[in-house]
Structure formats: C-alpha cells, structure tokens
Coordinates of C-alpha atoms and ligand atoms in Angstrom, one line a residue:
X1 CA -2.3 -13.5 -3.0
X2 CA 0.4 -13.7 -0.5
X3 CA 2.3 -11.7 1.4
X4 CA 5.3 -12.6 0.0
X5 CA 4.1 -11.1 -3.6
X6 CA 3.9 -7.6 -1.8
X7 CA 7.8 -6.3 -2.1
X8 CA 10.2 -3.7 -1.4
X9 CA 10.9 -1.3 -4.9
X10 CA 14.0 0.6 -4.7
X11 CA 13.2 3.8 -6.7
X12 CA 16.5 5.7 -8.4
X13 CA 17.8 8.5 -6.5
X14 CA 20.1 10.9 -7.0
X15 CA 22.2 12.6 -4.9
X16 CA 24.3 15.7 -4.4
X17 CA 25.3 18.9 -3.0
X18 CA 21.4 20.5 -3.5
X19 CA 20.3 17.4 -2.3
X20 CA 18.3 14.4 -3.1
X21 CA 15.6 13.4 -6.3
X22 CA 13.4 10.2 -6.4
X23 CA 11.2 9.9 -10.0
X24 CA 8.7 7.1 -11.0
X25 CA 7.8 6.0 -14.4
X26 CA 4.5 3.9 -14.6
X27 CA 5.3 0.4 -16.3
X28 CA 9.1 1.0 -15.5
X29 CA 10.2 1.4 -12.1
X30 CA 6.0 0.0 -11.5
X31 CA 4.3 -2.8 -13.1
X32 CA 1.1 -0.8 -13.4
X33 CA -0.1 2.2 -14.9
X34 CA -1.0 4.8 -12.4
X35 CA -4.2 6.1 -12.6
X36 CA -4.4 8.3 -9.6
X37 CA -2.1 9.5 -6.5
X38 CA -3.2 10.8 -3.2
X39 CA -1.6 11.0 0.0
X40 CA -1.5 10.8 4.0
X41 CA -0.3 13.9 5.8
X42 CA -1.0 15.5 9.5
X43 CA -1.4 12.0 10.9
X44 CA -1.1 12.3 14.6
X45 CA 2.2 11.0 16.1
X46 CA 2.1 6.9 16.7
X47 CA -1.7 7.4 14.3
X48 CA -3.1 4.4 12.5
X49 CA -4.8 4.5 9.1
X50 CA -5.8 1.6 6.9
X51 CA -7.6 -1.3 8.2
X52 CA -9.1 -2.7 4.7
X53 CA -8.0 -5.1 1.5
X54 CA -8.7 -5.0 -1.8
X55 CA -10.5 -6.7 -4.6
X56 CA -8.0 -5.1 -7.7
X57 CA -6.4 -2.3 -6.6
X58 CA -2.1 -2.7 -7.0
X59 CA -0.7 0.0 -5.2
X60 CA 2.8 1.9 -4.1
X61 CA 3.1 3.3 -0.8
X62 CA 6.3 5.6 -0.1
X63 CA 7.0 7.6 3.4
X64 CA 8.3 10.8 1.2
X65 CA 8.6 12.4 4.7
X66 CA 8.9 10.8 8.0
X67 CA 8.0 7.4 8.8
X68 CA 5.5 4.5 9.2
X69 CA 5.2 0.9 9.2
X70 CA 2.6 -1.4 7.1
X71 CA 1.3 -4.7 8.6
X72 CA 0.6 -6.7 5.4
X73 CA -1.9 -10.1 6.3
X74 CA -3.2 -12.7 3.5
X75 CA -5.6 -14.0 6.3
X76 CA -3.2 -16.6 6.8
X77 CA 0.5 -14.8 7.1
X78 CA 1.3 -11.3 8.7
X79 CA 4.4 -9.5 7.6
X80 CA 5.4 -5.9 9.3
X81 CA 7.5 -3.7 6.6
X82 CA 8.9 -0.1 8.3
X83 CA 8.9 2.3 5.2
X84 CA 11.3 5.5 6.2
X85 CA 12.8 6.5 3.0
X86 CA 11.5 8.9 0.0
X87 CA 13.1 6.5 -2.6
X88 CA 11.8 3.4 -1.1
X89 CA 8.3 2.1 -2.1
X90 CA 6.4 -1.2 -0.9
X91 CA 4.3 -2.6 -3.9
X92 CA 1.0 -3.8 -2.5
X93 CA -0.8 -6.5 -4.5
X94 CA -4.9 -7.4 -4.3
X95 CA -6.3 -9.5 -1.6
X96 CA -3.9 -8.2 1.1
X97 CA -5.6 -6.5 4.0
X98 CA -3.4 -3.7 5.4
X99 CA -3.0 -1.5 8.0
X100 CA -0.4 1.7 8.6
X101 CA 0.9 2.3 12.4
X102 CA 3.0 4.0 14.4
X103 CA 3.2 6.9 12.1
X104 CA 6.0 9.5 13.1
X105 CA 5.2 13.4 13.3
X106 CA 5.0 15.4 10.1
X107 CA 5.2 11.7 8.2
X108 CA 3.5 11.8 4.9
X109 CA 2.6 8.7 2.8
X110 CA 2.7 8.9 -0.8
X111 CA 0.3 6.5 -2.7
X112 CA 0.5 5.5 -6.4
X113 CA -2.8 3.2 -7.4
X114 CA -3.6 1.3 -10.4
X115 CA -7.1 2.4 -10.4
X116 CA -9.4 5.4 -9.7
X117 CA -11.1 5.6 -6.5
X118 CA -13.7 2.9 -6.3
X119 CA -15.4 1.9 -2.4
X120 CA -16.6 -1.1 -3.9
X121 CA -12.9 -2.2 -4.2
X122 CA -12.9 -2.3 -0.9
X123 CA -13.2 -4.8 2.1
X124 CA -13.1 -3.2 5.4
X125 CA -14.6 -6.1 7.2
X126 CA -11.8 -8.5 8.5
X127 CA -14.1 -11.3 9.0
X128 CA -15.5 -10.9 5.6
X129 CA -12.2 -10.7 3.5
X130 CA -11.5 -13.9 5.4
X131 CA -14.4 -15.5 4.4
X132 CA -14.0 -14.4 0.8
X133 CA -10.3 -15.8 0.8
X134 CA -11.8 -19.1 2.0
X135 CA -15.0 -19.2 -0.4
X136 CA -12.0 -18.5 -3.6
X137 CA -10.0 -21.4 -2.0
X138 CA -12.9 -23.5 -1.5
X139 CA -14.0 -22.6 -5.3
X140 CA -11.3 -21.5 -7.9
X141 CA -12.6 -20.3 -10.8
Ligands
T46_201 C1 -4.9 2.4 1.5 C2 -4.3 3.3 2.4 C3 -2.8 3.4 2.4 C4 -11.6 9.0 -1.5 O1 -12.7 9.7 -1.7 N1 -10.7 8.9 -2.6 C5 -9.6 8.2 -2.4 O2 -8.8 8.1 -3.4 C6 -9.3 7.6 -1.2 C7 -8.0 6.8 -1.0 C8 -10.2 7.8 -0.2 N2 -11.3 8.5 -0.3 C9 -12.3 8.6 0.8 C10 -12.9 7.4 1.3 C11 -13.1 7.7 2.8 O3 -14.3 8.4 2.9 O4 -11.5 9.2 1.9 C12 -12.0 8.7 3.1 C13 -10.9 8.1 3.9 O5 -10.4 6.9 3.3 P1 -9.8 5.7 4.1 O6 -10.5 5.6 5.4 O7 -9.9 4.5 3.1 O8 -8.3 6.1 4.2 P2 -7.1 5.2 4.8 O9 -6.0 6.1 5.0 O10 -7.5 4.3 5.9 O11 -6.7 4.2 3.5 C14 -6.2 4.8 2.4 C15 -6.8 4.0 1.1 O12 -8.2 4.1 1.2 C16 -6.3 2.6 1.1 O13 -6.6 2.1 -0.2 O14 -4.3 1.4 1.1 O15 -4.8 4.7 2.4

C-alpha cells in the first residue's frame, strides 16, 4: 500500500453554546468495522510512540486532546500528517510503518482498529518490513 491510500476523514461535529460533539459510526463515517478502541494518554511533552507496520490492521487515529504528528512511510515514500483536532481522524491502511512525534502535553490519541489486538500483526523491524515489501513486489500472489 501507499501512503497516498492513508487519508485525512473529516468526522461530523457539531457545534454550539455547551460546546462541541464528534460521533463515529463503523462502516459510515469508517470503512471498517471496529473491533476494538484504546488510546495514548500521559505521553511526555515532544514523546514518540509507534515505530511498527502492519500486516491487516486498518486503523483511525484522532488527537481528541492536544496534538501530535504521524510519519506515514511505504518503505519507499514518507508523508508527515499533524493531527490537532477531535473531529479529525487519519485512516491508516496495512503495510504502512508509522510512527507518532512531537506529542504536545496532556495530548491523547484516540485509536479505532479493525481488529482485536494481535502481536503477530505486527512488524516492528524496519529492515524486515522492507524486506517483506520487496519479497511481495518481487512475488505477487
Ligand atoms: C499503533 C499506535 C498508534 C496491547 O496489549 N493491546 C493493544 O491493543 C495495544 C495497542 C497494545 N498492547 C500492548 C503491546 C505492548 O506490550 O501494549 C504495549 C505497548 O504497545 P506498543 O508499543 O505497540 O504501543 P505504541 O503506542 O507504540 O503503538 C500503538 C499500537 O500498537 C499501534 O498499532 O498504530 O499505537
């Protein structure tokens, strides 16, 4: 996948004098069913988290407090997105190695997955996800 099928979903909000409300319906303002939620909180100031890509995994990421940024990289392509709004997500496909920076105080990132919790989902090896990118190139189906 590329970095350019990772995008920016603008989630409904309204607005007025009590203030502000965001919702998500899976399937609707999401093309996936969500099959869990967790989320980021009490990262120090300017933190880091991420550093991994997955095999399946389709998630949402939303800064529902403060902000961050997300470095998105197809081992080819890097693209930096700055999340800093609660009705602002950033859809993020398989086979996209991420990392979160330069996290503000009190930020907290809200996560929306396609799929339960599953390490072997996981690459956290650079070098290997590279490789595998190459290998699926080399060998398509
Ligand atoms: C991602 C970014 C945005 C669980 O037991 N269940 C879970 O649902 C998750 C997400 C993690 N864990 C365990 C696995 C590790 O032992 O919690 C520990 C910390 O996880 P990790 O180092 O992967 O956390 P982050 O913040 O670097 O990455 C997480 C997600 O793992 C990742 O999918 O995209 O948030």
């Amino acid at each position: 996948m590329s970095v350019d099928a990772c995008r920016i979903v603008e989630l409904p909000r309204l607005d007025d004098a009590r203030g502000s409300l965001t919702f998500i319906e899976a399937e609707r303002q999401i093309p996936f069913p969500i099959r869990r939620v967790y989320y980021l909180f009490g990262v120090p100031e300017g933190g880091e988290r991420g550093g991994h890509a997955h095999r399946a995994l389709r998630q949402l990421l939303i800064a529902v407090a403060g902000s961050f940024e997300v470095v998105l990289d197809d081992g080819v392509r890097q693209r930096r997105v700055r999340l800093d709004s609660p009705s602002t997500g950033l859809l993020i496909v398989p086979g996209i190695w991420r990392e979160l920076e330069a996290f503000s105080a009190g930020a907290v990132c809200l996560v929306l997955a396609s799929e339960p919790y599953d390490e072997a989902d996981y690459w956290r090896d650079y070098e290997e996800f590279r490789r595998s990118l190459r290998s699926a190139v080399a060998s398509p189906c």
